[in-house]
Coordinates of C-alpha atoms in Angstrom, one line a residue:
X466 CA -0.8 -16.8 0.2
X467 CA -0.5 -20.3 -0.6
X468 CA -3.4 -23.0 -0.3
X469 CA -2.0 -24.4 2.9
X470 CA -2.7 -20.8 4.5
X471 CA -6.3 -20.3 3.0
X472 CA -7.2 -23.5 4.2
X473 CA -5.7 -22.3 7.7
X474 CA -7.4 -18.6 7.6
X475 CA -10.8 -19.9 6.4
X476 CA -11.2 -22.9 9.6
X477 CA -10.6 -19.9 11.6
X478 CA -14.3 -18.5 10.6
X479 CA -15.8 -21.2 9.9
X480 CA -18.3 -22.4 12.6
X481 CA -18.5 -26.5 13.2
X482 CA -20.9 -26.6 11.1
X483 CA -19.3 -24.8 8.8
X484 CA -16.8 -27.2 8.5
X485 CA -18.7 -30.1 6.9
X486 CA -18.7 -28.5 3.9
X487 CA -15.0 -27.5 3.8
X488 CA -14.0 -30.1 1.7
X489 CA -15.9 -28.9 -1.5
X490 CA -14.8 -25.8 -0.7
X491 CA -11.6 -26.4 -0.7
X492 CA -11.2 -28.6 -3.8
X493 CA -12.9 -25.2 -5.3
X494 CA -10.3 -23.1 -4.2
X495 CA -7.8 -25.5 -5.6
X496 CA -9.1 -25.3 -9.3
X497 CA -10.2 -21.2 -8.9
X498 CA -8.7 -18.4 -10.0
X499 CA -10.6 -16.3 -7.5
X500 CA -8.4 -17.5 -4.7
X501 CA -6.8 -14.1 -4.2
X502 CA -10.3 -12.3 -4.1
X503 CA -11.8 -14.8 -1.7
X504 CA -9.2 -14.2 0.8
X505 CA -9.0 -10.5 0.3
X506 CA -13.0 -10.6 0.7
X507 CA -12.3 -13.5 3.6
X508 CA -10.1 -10.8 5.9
X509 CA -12.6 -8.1 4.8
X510 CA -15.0 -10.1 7.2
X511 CA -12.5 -10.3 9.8
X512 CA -11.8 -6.8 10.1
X513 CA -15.4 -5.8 9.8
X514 CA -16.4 -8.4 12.8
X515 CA -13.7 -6.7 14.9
X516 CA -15.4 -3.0 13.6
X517 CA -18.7 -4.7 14.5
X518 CA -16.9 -5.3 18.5
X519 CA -15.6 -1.6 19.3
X520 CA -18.6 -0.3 17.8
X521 CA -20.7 -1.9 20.8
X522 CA -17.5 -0.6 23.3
X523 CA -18.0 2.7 22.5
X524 CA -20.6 6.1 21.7
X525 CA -21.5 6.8 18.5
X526 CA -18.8 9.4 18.0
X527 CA -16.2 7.2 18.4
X528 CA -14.0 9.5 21.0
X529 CA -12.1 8.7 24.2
X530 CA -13.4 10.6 27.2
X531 CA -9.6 11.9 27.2
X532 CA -10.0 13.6 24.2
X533 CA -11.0 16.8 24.8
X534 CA -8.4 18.6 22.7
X535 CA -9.4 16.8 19.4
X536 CA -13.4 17.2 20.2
X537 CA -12.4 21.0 20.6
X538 CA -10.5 21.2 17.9
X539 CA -12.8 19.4 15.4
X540 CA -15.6 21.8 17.0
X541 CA -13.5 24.9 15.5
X542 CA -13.0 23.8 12.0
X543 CA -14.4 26.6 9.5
X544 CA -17.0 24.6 7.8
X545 CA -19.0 22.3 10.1
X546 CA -17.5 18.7 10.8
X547 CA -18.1 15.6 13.3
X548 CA -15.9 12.7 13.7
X549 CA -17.2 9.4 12.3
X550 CA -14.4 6.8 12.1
X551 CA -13.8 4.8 8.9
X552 CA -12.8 1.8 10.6
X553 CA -15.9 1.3 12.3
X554 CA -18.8 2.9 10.7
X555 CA -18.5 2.2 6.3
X556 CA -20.6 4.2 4.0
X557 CA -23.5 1.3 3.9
X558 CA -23.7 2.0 8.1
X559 CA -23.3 5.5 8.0
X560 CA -26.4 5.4 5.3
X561 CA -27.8 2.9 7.7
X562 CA -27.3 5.7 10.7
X563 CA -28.3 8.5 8.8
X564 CA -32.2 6.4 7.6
X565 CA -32.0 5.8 11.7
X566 CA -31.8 9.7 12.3
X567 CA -28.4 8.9 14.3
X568 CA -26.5 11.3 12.6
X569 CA -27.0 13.8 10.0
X570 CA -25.0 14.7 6.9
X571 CA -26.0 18.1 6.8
X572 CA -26.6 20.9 8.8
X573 CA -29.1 24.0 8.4
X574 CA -27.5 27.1 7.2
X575 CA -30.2 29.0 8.9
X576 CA -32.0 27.5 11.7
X577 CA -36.0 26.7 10.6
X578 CA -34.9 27.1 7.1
X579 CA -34.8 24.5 4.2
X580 CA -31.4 25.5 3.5
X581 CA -29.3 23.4 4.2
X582 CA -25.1 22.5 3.3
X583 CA -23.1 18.6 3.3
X584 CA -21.4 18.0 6.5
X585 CA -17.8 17.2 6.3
X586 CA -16.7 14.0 8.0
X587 CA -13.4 13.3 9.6
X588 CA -11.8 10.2 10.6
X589 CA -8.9 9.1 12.7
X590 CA -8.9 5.9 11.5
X591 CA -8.2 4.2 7.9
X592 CA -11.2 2.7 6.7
X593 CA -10.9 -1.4 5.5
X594 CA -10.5 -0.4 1.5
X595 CA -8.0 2.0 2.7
X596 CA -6.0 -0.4 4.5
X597 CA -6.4 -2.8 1.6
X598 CA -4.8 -0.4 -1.0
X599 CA -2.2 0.9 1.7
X600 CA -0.7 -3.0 2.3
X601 CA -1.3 -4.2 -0.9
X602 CA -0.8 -1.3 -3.2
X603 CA 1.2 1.4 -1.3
X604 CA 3.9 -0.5 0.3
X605 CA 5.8 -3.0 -0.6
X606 CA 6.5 -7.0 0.6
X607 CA 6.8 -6.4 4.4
X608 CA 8.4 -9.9 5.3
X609 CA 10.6 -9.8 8.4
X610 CA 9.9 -5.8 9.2
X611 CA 8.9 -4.1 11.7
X612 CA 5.7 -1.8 11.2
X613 CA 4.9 0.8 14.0
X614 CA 1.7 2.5 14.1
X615 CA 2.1 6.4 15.8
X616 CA -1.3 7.0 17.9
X617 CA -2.8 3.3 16.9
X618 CA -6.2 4.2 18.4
X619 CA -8.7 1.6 18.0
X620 CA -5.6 -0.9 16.1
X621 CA -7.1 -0.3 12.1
X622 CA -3.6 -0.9 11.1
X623 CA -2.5 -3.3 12.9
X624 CA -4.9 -5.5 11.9
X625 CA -5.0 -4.5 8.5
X626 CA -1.2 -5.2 8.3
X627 CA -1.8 -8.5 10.4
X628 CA -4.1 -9.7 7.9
X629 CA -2.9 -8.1 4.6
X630 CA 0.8 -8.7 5.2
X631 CA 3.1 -10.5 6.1
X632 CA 5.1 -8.1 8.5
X633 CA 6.6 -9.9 11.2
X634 CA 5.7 -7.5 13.6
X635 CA 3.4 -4.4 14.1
X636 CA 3.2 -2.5 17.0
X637 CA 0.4 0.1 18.3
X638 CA 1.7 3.5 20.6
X639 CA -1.3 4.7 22.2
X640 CA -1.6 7.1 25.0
X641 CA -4.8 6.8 25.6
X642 CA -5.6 4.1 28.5
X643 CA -9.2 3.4 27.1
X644 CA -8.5 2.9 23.7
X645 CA -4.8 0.8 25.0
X646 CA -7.6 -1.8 26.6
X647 CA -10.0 -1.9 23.5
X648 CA -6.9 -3.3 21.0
X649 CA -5.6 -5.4 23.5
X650 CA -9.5 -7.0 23.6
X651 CA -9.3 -7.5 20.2
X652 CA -5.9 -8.6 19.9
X653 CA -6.5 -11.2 22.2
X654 CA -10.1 -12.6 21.0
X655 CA -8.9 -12.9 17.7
X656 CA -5.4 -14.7 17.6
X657 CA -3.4 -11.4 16.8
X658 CA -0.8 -11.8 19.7
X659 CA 1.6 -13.7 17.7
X660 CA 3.0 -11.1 15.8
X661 CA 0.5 -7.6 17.3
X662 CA 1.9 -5.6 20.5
X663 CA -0.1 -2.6 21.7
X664 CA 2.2 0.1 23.6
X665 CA 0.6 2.5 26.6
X666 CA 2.9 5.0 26.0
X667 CA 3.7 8.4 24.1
X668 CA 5.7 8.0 21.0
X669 CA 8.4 10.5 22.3
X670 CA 9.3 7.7 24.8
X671 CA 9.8 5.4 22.4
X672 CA 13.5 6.3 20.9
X673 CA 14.9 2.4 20.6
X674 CA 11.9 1.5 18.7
X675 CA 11.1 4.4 16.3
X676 CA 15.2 3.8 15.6
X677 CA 14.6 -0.3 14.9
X678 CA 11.3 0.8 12.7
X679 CA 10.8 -0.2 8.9
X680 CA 7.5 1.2 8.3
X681 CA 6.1 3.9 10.3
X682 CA 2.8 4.8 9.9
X683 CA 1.2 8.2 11.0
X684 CA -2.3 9.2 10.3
X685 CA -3.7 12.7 11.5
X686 CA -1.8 11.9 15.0
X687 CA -0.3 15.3 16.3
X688 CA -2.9 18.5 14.5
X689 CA -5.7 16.8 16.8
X690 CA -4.3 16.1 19.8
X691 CA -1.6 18.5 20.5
X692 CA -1.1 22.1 20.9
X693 CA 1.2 23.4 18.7
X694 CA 4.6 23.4 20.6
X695 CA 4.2 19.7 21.2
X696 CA 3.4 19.1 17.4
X697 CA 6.9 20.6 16.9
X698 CA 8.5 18.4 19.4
X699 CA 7.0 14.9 18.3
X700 CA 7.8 16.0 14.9
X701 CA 11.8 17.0 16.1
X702 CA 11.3 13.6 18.3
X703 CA 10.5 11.5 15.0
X704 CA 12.7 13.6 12.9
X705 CA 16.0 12.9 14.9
X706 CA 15.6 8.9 15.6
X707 CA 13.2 8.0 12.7
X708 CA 16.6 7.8 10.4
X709 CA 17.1 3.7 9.7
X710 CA 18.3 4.3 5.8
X711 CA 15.5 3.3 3.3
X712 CA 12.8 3.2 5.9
X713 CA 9.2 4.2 4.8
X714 CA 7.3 6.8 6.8
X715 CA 3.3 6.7 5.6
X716 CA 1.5 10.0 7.3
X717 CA -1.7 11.5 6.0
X718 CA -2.3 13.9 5.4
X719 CA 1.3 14.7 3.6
X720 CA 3.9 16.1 5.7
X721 CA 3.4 19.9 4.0
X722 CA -0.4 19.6 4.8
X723 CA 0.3 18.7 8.7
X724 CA 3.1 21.3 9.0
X725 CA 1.2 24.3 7.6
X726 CA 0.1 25.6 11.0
X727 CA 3.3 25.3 12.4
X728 CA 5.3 27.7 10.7
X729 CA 8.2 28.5 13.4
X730 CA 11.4 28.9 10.9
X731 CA 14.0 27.7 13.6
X732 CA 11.6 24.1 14.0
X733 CA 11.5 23.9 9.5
X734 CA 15.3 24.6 9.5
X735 CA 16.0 21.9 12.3
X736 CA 13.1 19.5 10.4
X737 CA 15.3 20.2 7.5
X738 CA 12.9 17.5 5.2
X739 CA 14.4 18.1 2.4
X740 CA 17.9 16.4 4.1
X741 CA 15.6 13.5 6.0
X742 CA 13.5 12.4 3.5
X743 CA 12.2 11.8 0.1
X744 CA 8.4 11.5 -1.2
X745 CA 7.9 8.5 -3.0
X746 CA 5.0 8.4 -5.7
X747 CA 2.0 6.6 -5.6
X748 CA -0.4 5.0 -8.1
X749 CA -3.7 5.7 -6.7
X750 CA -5.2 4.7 -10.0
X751 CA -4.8 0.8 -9.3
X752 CA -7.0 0.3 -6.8
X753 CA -10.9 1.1 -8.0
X754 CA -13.3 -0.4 -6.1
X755 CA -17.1 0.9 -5.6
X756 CA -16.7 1.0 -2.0
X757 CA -13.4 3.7 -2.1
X758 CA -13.3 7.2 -2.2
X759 CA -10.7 7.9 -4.5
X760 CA -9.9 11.6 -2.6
X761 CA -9.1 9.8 0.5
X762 CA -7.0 7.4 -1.0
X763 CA -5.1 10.9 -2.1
X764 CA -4.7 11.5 1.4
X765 CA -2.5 9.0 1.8
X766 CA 1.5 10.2 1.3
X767 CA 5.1 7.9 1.5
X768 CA 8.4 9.0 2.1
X769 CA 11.9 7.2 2.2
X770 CA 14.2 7.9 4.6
X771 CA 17.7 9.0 2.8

């Protein structure tokens, strides 16, 4: 980003007040070498004032009344787990909740006992140092494509992608009404329309776009949400029109993970990965920052379409 554009981003946060002082500021940016950090740490702000917006929208958990599949499903996991969403709640707030007695991080292995075991979290959502390592350090220069975000839920991605890159234009599927209204909110109070759309729809209506996609980005959107026979079909459904040569396809977990409960052999010989696509390796030791968890970067898999 060049100085014209920092100059540009920061009058868009600063109050009028604020702006009195931009000229120092700006001759500092001009002689810095911390330009790059300030406006990574400048749309860090921006995302987390948009996190700070849902968060008053919605409970605690983070869920769509719609989603009674995924609170089921998230209820029957092995070893105990709740939903908190990365976008919205960080580790600081979650230590902030947990001081609050809002939620807990562990659970009693024997009720009245002192025995107790760590809770495992689960999230939806990418959480901001994800999506700073994902645009910055996962994908490549984005200018002029076309980014579609499978099950955009509360828009993490396309904001991150909005902010981080310069993609010309990212577009949200959502089926869920509620959470449809929430992105558009945010879209609209903070400038995004220019180069955001936010879709009401399921992805399996969506053939002409999934075929025009560059980057398609899927994170935990079918296991949660699905039985299993519709897994296969949105998978078949992605599979046969996701096929632009050299296209990227970002899921997380990895494709393998997702697949292994659906282990019909006529749906993997149709899928036929090995024909559609190709993983593509990933540094995950580039990005080290205090505030990442370096497993759930891990989580994060890209493929090329052949």
């Amino acid at each position: 980003m060049n100085f014209n554009d920092a100059k540009n981003e920061i009058l868009q946060v600063l109050s009028k007040t604020e702006r009195q002082h931009l000229p120092k500021l700006l001759e500092w940016l001009k002689t810095s070498d911390d330009l790059d950090d300030f406006l990574v740490d400048n749309q860090s702000v921006i995302l987390q004032s948009i996190a700070e917006d849902l968060r008053a929208c919605l409970p605690l958990e983070a869920m769509a009344p719609s989603e009674t599949m995924a609170i089921q499903k998230t209820q029957q996991k092995h070893h105990p787990t709740v939903h908190v969403d990365a976008f919205l709640y960080d580790e600081e707030t979650v230590d902030s909740l947990c001081e609050e007695g809002k939620i807990s991080r562990n659970y009693c292995l024997n009720c009245g006992s002192h025995r107790t075991a760590p809770l495992e979290f689960i999230s939806h959502s990418f959480s901001i140092p994800e999506l700073q390592f994902l645009f910055h350090n996962v994908l490549p220069d984005l200018t002029g494509k076309l980014v579609v975000d499978v099950g955009s839920r509360l828009g993490a991605v396309l904001f991150g992608g909005y902010l981080y890159s310069a993609a010309s234009q990212l577009v949200g599927v959502e089926i869920s009404s509620e959470f449809v209204k929430l992105q558009t909110m945010a879209v609209e109070k903070y400038g995004f329309s220019d180069r955001i759309q936010v879709i009401h729809a399921d992805i399996r209506s969506q053939a002409a776009l999934v075929q025009n996609t560059d980057v398609l980005i899927m994170n935990n959107v079918f296991e949660f949400f699905m039985e299993p026979s519709d897994q296969m079909q949105a998978w078949l459904y992605i599979n046969q029109n996701f096929r632009k040569k050299g296209a990227l396809l970002v899921t997380v977990p990895s494709i393998q993970e997702a697949l292994t409960l659906l282990q019909d052999a006529v749906f993997l010989e149709t899928l036929a990965l090995g024909q559609w696509i190709e993983e593509v390796q990933i540094d995950y030791t580039v990005y080290q920052k205090n505030d990442t968890d370096p497993d759930s970067l891990k989580q994060i898999h890209l493929y090329r379409v052949l």
